[in-house]
Amino acid sequence: MIPRLDYQDSLSPTTLQFLELLARSAFRGDIEKSYASRLAMATDNSVYQVVPQAVLYPRSADDIAVMLKLAQGPEYAALSFFPRGGGTGTNGQSLGGGIIVDLSRHMNQILEINLEQGWVRAQAGVVKDQLNAYLKPHGYFFSPDLSTSNRATLGGMVNTDASGQGSLVYGKTSDHVLGVTAVLDDGAILDARPVSADEVAQKLAAGGREGAIYAQVLASARDKRAEVESTFPKLTRFLTGY
């Protein structure tokens, strides 16, 4: 008789406990822990292979916030989360042995467009070609032109400041991002956008996690400006995802 291999046994007890808690919470996305679903997320456009413990498919930023807030329990300190879009990165950025958070299954909606001001609001899992097909009738397009634009997601492009052909003329991804709604590791939601000096002062006075982030960025930019300018080369691309 051929023994049956139960690949769920390879999941850590902590991961299984967290997934059970998540299933009973306000999380509305999909939770997958079968070996087949995990193996499908073990590779990307790189040469690496890392099988994750589980795969989560949130339906909204609120789902991500719920997930990360639950993970704040001390018993879950060993858990790690890896956001994933189209998996087009060549350096294994979307791989990890923890919990993959795939944003491409459900968070792929174009939410709003303002033709007068020339901007569009979209979720992180929107594919670049999907966005450009939507914008084309309005006379707009989102640059740059990636070789993987039929599967690369906006979230991944922001994360790696994607460039590509045409970027010398039309700019790279960061040249076209007006703001980002981000979920921090403690589940707090941060609205990142250009702010005035008065707004910064208000955020510093409010304190909390957001205030601490602004304080750190301000201190680094102000107090270490001379050191940064003398140490780091003048780069035209921000490789935040590496």
PDB file of N, CA, C and O in Angstrom, residues 88-137:
ATOM      1  N   THR A  88       6.169  38.971 -11.412  1.00  0.00           N
ATOM      2  CA  THR A  88       7.032  39.196 -12.579  1.00  0.00           C
ATOM      3  C   THR A  88       8.444  39.625 -12.202  1.00  0.00           C
ATOM      4  O   THR A  88       9.288  39.786 -13.080  1.00  0.00           O
ATOM      5  N   GLY A  89       8.715  39.813 -10.922  1.00  0.00           N
ATOM      6  CA  GLY A  89      10.046  40.222 -10.497  1.00  0.00           C
ATOM      7  C   GLY A  89      11.082  39.145 -10.773  1.00  0.00           C
ATOM      8  O   GLY A  89      10.793  37.949 -10.677  1.00  0.00           O
ATOM      9  N   THR A  90      12.276  39.548 -11.092  1.00  0.00           N
ATOM     10  CA  THR A  90      13.338  38.605 -11.444  1.00  0.00           C
ATOM     11  C   THR A  90      14.306  38.342 -10.295  1.00  0.00           C
ATOM     12  O   THR A  90      15.307  37.658 -10.470  1.00  0.00           O
ATOM     13  N   ASN A  91      14.014  38.879  -9.128  1.00  0.00           N
ATOM     14  CA  ASN A  91      14.897  38.697  -7.980  1.00  0.00           C
ATOM     15  C   ASN A  91      14.220  37.969  -6.819  1.00  0.00           C
ATOM     16  O   ASN A  91      14.713  37.996  -5.701  1.00  0.00           O
ATOM     17  N   GLY A  92      13.084  37.345  -7.071  1.00  0.00           N
ATOM     18  CA  GLY A  92      12.398  36.590  -6.033  1.00  0.00           C
ATOM     19  C   GLY A  92      11.701  37.447  -4.997  1.00  0.00           C
ATOM     20  O   GLY A  92      11.444  36.994  -3.879  1.00  0.00           O
ATOM     21  N   GLN A  93      11.323  38.680  -5.377  1.00  0.00           N
ATOM     22  CA  GLN A  93      10.727  39.598  -4.399  1.00  0.00           C
ATOM     23  C   GLN A  93       9.404  39.093  -3.836  1.00  0.00           C
ATOM     24  O   GLN A  93       9.033  39.431  -2.709  1.00  0.00           O
ATOM     25  N   SER A  94       8.651  38.313  -4.602  1.00  0.00           N
ATOM     26  CA  SER A  94       7.324  37.891  -4.152  1.00  0.00           C
ATOM     27  C   SER A  94       7.334  36.523  -3.488  1.00  0.00           C
ATOM     28  O   SER A  94       6.278  35.976  -3.173  1.00  0.00           O
ATOM     29  N   LEU A  95       8.510  35.947  -3.277  1.00  0.00           N
ATOM     30  CA  LEU A  95       8.609  34.614  -2.692  1.00  0.00           C
ATOM     31  C   LEU A  95       8.931  34.697  -1.206  1.00  0.00           C
ATOM     32  O   LEU A  95       9.538  35.650  -0.737  1.00  0.00           O
ATOM     33  N   GLY A  96       8.530  33.675  -0.481  1.00  0.00           N
ATOM     34  CA  GLY A  96       8.849  33.617   0.939  1.00  0.00           C
ATOM     35  C   GLY A  96       8.304  32.355   1.560  1.00  0.00           C
ATOM     36  O   GLY A  96       7.327  31.772   1.077  1.00  0.00           O
ATOM     37  N   GLY A  97       8.924  31.923   2.631  1.00  0.00           N
ATOM     38  CA  GLY A  97       8.516  30.705   3.302  1.00  0.00           C
ATOM     39  C   GLY A  97       7.416  30.909   4.318  1.00  0.00           C
ATOM     40  O   GLY A  97       7.043  29.956   5.014  1.00  0.00           O
ATOM     41  N   GLY A  98       6.885  32.118   4.411  1.00  0.00           N
ATOM     42  CA  GLY A  98       5.808  32.398   5.351  1.00  0.00           C
ATOM     43  C   GLY A  98       4.451  32.366   4.675  1.00  0.00           C
ATOM     44  O   GLY A  98       4.088  31.404   4.002  1.00  0.00           O
ATOM     45  N   ILE A  99       3.693  33.437   4.830  1.00  0.00           N
ATOM     46  CA  ILE A  99       2.342  33.531   4.274  1.00  0.00           C
ATOM     47  C   ILE A  99       2.344  34.515   3.110  1.00  0.00           C
ATOM     48  O   ILE A  99       2.671  35.691   3.279  1.00  0.00           O
ATOM     49  N   ILE A 100       1.997  34.025   1.934  1.00  0.00           N
ATOM     50  CA  ILE A 100       1.892  34.881   0.748  1.00  0.00           C
ATOM     51  C   ILE A 100       0.546  35.609   0.783  1.00  0.00           C
ATOM     52  O   ILE A 100      -0.501  35.001   1.035  1.00  0.00           O
ATOM     53  N   VAL A 101       0.572  36.907   0.530  1.00  0.00           N
ATOM     54  CA  VAL A 101      -0.655  37.709   0.456  1.00  0.00           C
ATOM     55  C   VAL A 101      -0.800  38.164  -0.984  1.00  0.00           C
ATOM     56  O   VAL A 101      -0.159  39.114  -1.419  1.00  0.00           O
ATOM     57  N   ASP A 102      -1.632  37.453  -1.734  1.00  0.00           N
ATOM     58  CA  ASP A 102      -1.800  37.723  -3.165  1.00  0.00           C
ATOM     59  C   ASP A 102      -2.876  38.788  -3.373  1.00  0.00           C
ATOM     60  O   ASP A 102      -4.031  38.599  -2.975  1.00  0.00           O
ATOM     61  N   LEU A 103      -2.499  39.887  -4.020  1.00  0.00           N
ATOM     62  CA  LEU A 103      -3.419  41.005  -4.220  1.00  0.00           C
ATOM     63  C   LEU A 103      -4.045  41.012  -5.605  1.00  0.00           C
ATOM     64  O   LEU A 103      -4.833  41.905  -5.920  1.00  0.00           O
ATOM     65  N   SER A 104      -3.711  40.016  -6.434  1.00  0.00           N
ATOM     66  CA  SER A 104      -4.162  40.054  -7.825  1.00  0.00           C
ATOM     67  C   SER A 104      -5.510  39.374  -8.050  1.00  0.00           C
ATOM     68  O   SER A 104      -6.175  39.657  -9.044  1.00  0.00           O
ATOM     69  N   ARG A 105      -5.934  38.476  -7.163  1.00  0.00           N
ATOM     70  CA  ARG A 105      -7.181  37.746  -7.391  1.00  0.00           C
ATOM     71  C   ARG A 105      -8.406  38.631  -7.223  1.00  0.00           C
ATOM     72  O   ARG A 105      -9.327  38.620  -8.059  1.00  0.00           O
ATOM     73  N   HIS A 106      -8.456  39.399  -6.144  1.00  0.00           N
ATOM     74  CA  HIS A 106      -9.653  40.188  -5.826  1.00  0.00           C
ATOM     75  C   HIS A 106      -9.419  41.700  -5.878  1.00  0.00           C
ATOM     76  O   HIS A 106     -10.325  42.444  -6.261  1.00  0.00           O
ATOM     77  N   MET A 107      -8.232  42.153  -5.494  1.00  0.00           N
ATOM     78  CA  MET A 107      -7.994  43.595  -5.410  1.00  0.00           C
ATOM     79  C   MET A 107      -7.488  44.128  -6.750  1.00  0.00           C
ATOM     80  O   MET A 107      -6.382  44.661  -6.858  1.00  0.00           O
ATOM     81  N   ASN A 108      -8.315  43.962  -7.770  1.00  0.00           N
ATOM     82  CA  ASN A 108      -7.935  44.316  -9.141  1.00  0.00           C
ATOM     83  C   ASN A 108      -8.961  45.240  -9.790  1.00  0.00           C
ATOM     84  O   ASN A 108      -9.215  45.145 -10.999  1.00  0.00           O
ATOM     85  N   GLN A 109      -9.506  46.148  -8.988  1.00  0.00           N
ATOM     86  CA  GLN A 109     -10.553  47.030  -9.489  1.00  0.00           C
ATOM     87  C   GLN A 109     -10.036  48.451  -9.720  1.00  0.00           C
ATOM     88  O   GLN A 109      -9.239  48.969  -8.935  1.00  0.00           O
ATOM     89  N   ILE A 110     -10.503  49.061 -10.803  1.00  0.00           N
ATOM     90  CA  ILE A 110     -10.260  50.486 -11.054  1.00  0.00           C
ATOM     91  C   ILE A 110     -11.417  51.238 -10.399  1.00  0.00           C
ATOM     92  O   ILE A 110     -12.570  51.073 -10.774  1.00  0.00           O
ATOM     93  N   LEU A 111     -11.124  52.045  -9.408  1.00  0.00           N
ATOM     94  CA  LEU A 111     -12.145  52.586  -8.518  1.00  0.00           C
ATOM     95  C   LEU A 111     -12.716  53.925  -8.950  1.00  0.00           C
ATOM     96  O   LEU A 111     -13.896  54.192  -8.756  1.00  0.00           O
ATOM     97  N   GLU A 112     -11.874  54.764  -9.542  1.00  0.00           N
ATOM     98  CA  GLU A 112     -12.324  56.131  -9.823  1.00  0.00           C
ATOM     99  C   GLU A 112     -11.407  56.778 -10.840  1.00  0.00           C
ATOM    100  O   GLU A 112     -10.202  56.492 -10.874  1.00  0.00           O
ATOM    101  N   ILE A 113     -11.974  57.649 -11.686  1.00  0.00           N
ATOM    102  CA  ILE A 113     -11.163  58.420 -12.620  1.00  0.00           C
ATOM    103  C   ILE A 113     -11.637  59.860 -12.615  1.00  0.00           C
ATOM    104  O   ILE A 113     -12.842  60.136 -12.517  1.00  0.00           O
ATOM    105  N   ASN A 114     -10.691  60.770 -12.677  1.00  0.00           N
ATOM    106  CA  ASN A 114     -11.005  62.192 -12.729  1.00  0.00           C
ATOM    107  C   ASN A 114     -10.341  62.745 -13.982  1.00  0.00           C
ATOM    108  O   ASN A 114      -9.136  63.000 -14.010  1.00  0.00           O
ATOM    109  N   LEU A 115     -11.129  62.910 -15.034  1.00  0.00           N
ATOM    110  CA  LEU A 115     -10.582  63.341 -16.316  1.00  0.00           C
ATOM    111  C   LEU A 115     -10.143  64.798 -16.289  1.00  0.00           C
ATOM    112  O   LEU A 115      -9.190  65.181 -16.968  1.00  0.00           O
ATOM    113  N   GLU A 116     -10.817  65.617 -15.496  1.00  0.00           N
ATOM    114  CA  GLU A 116     -10.454  67.028 -15.433  1.00  0.00           C
ATOM    115  C   GLU A 116      -9.081  67.220 -14.797  1.00  0.00           C
ATOM    116  O   GLU A 116      -8.274  68.024 -15.261  1.00  0.00           O
ATOM    117  N   GLN A 117      -8.805  66.468 -13.749  1.00  0.00           N
ATOM    118  CA  GLN A 117      -7.522  66.592 -13.061  1.00  0.00           C
ATOM    119  C   GLN A 117      -6.497  65.579 -13.567  1.00  0.00           C
ATOM    120  O   GLN A 117      -5.319  65.663 -13.202  1.00  0.00           O
ATOM    121  N   GLY A 118      -6.927  64.619 -14.375  1.00  0.00           N
ATOM    122  CA  GLY A 118      -6.004  63.689 -15.008  1.00  0.00           C
ATOM    123  C   GLY A 118      -5.441  62.632 -14.080  1.00  0.00           C
ATOM    124  O   GLY A 118      -4.245  62.325 -14.144  1.00  0.00           O
ATOM    125  N   TRP A 119      -6.274  62.043 -13.199  1.00  0.00           N
ATOM    126  CA  TRP A 119      -5.780  60.975 -12.345  1.00  0.00           C
ATOM    127  C   TRP A 119      -6.800  59.843 -12.267  1.00  0.00           C
ATOM    128  O   TRP A 119      -7.986  60.018 -12.570  1.00  0.00           O
ATOM    129  N   VAL A 120      -6.305  58.688 -11.876  1.00  0.00           N
ATOM    130  CA  VAL A 120      -7.148  57.512 -11.714  1.00  0.00           C
ATOM    131  C   VAL A 120      -6.765  56.831 -10.411  1.00  0.00           C
ATOM    132  O   VAL A 120      -5.602  56.850 -10.002  1.00  0.00           O
ATOM    133  N   ARG A 121      -7.740  56.251  -9.733  1.00  0.00           N
ATOM    134  CA  ARG A 121      -7.494  55.534  -8.476  1.00  0.00           C
ATOM    135  C   ARG A 121      -7.781  54.063  -8.694  1.00  0.00           C
ATOM    136  O   ARG A 121      -8.863  53.697  -9.178  1.00  0.00           O
ATOM    137  N   ALA A 122      -6.825  53.223  -8.382  1.00  0.00           N
ATOM    138  CA  ALA A 122      -6.951  51.799  -8.668  1.00  0.00           C
ATOM    139  C   ALA A 122      -6.360  50.980  -7.532  1.00  0.00           C
ATOM    140  O   ALA A 122      -5.532  51.468  -6.749  1.00  0.00           O
ATOM    141  N   GLN A 123      -6.780  49.725  -7.431  1.00  0.00           N
ATOM    142  CA  GLN A 123      -6.239  48.835  -6.414  1.00  0.00           C
ATOM    143  C   GLN A 123      -4.899  48.256  -6.858  1.00  0.00           C
ATOM    144  O   GLN A 123      -4.548  48.264  -8.036  1.00  0.00           O
ATOM    145  N   ALA A 124      -4.174  47.722  -5.886  1.00  0.00           N
ATOM    146  CA  ALA A 124      -2.806  47.266  -6.138  1.00  0.00           C
ATOM    147  C   ALA A 124      -2.728  46.100  -7.113  1.00  0.00           C
ATOM    148  O   ALA A 124      -1.713  45.912  -7.782  1.00  0.00           O
ATOM    149  N   GLY A 125      -3.792  45.308  -7.227  1.00  0.00           N
ATOM    150  CA  GLY A 125      -3.755  44.137  -8.089  1.00  0.00           C
ATOM    151  C   GLY A 125      -4.154  44.390  -9.531  1.00  0.00           C
ATOM    152  O   GLY A 125      -4.224  43.451 -10.333  1.00  0.00           O
ATOM    153  N   VAL A 126      -4.406  45.643  -9.896  1.00  0.00           N
ATOM    154  CA  VAL A 126      -4.736  45.975 -11.286  1.00  0.00           C
ATOM    155  C   VAL A 126      -3.498  45.760 -12.158  1.00  0.00           C
ATOM    156  O   VAL A 126      -2.403  46.214 -11.834  1.00  0.00           O
ATOM    157  N   VAL A 127      -3.678  45.053 -13.283  1.00  0.00           N
ATOM    158  CA  VAL A 127      -2.582  44.811 -14.224  1.00  0.00           C
ATOM    159  C   VAL A 127      -2.390  46.045 -15.087  1.00  0.00           C
ATOM    160  O   VAL A 127      -3.355  46.733 -15.450  1.00  0.00           O
ATOM    161  N   LYS A 128      -1.147  46.346 -15.424  1.00  0.00           N
ATOM    162  CA  LYS A 128      -0.847  47.566 -16.174  1.00  0.00           C
ATOM    163  C   LYS A 128      -1.620  47.638 -17.493  1.00  0.00           C
ATOM    164  O   LYS A 128      -2.198  48.677 -17.827  1.00  0.00           O
ATOM    165  N   ASP A 129      -1.653  46.562 -18.277  1.00  0.00           N
ATOM    166  CA  ASP A 129      -2.387  46.581 -19.542  1.00  0.00           C
ATOM    167  C   ASP A 129      -3.880  46.758 -19.322  1.00  0.00           C
ATOM    168  O   ASP A 129      -4.576  47.366 -20.150  1.00  0.00           O
ATOM    169  N   GLN A 130      -4.393  46.226 -18.225  1.00  0.00           N
ATOM    170  CA  GLN A 130      -5.807  46.401 -17.868  1.00  0.00           C
ATOM    171  C   GLN A 130      -6.107  47.873 -17.651  1.00  0.00           C
ATOM    172  O   GLN A 130      -7.122  48.402 -18.132  1.00  0.00           O
ATOM    173  N   LEU A 131      -5.223  48.563 -16.939  1.00  0.00           N
ATOM    174  CA  LEU A 131      -5.416  49.987 -16.691  1.00  0.00           C
ATOM    175  C   LEU A 131      -5.331  50.782 -17.983  1.00  0.00           C
ATOM    176  O   LEU A 131      -6.156  51.676 -18.228  1.00  0.00           O
ATOM    177  N   ASN A 132      -4.368  50.462 -18.837  1.00  0.00           N
ATOM    178  CA  ASN A 132      -4.221  51.222 -20.080  1.00  0.00           C
ATOM    179  C   ASN A 132      -5.382  50.986 -21.039  1.00  0.00           C
ATOM    180  O   ASN A 132      -5.759  51.888 -21.798  1.00  0.00           O
ATOM    181  N   ALA A 133      -5.964  49.786 -21.026  1.00  0.00           N
ATOM    182  CA  ALA A 133      -7.144  49.528 -21.851  1.00  0.00           C
ATOM    183  C   ALA A 133      -8.319  50.382 -21.369  1.00  0.00           C
ATOM    184  O   ALA A 133      -9.127  50.871 -22.171  1.00  0.00           O
ATOM    185  N   TYR A 134      -8.392  50.570 -20.060  1.00  0.00           N
ATOM    186  CA  TYR A 134      -9.439  51.415 -19.476  1.00  0.00           C
ATOM    187  C   TYR A 134      -9.218  52.885 -19.814  1.00  0.00           C
ATOM    188  O   TYR A 134     -10.172  53.631 -20.068  1.00  0.00           O
ATOM    189  N   LEU A 135      -7.953  53.311 -19.817  1.00  0.00           N
ATOM    190  CA  LEU A 135      -7.637  54.726 -20.030  1.00  0.00           C
ATOM    191  C   LEU A 135      -7.650  55.131 -21.506  1.00  0.00           C
ATOM    192  O   LEU A 135      -7.860  56.308 -21.817  1.00  0.00           O
ATOM    193  N   LYS A 136      -7.419  54.193 -22.397  1.00  0.00           N
ATOM    194  CA  LYS A 136      -7.245  54.520 -23.820  1.00  0.00           C
ATOM    195  C   LYS A 136      -8.395  55.328 -24.407  1.00  0.00           C
ATOM    196  O   LYS A 136      -8.146  56.319 -25.121  1.00  0.00           O
ATOM    197  N   PRO A 137      -9.657  54.970 -24.167  1.00  0.00           N
ATOM    198  CA  PRO A 137     -10.745  55.778 -24.745  1.00  0.00           C
ATOM    199  C   PRO A 137     -10.762  57.219 -24.268  1.00  0.00           C
ATOM    200  O   PRO A 137     -11.336  58.091 -24.921  1.00  0.00           O
TER     201      PRO A 137
END
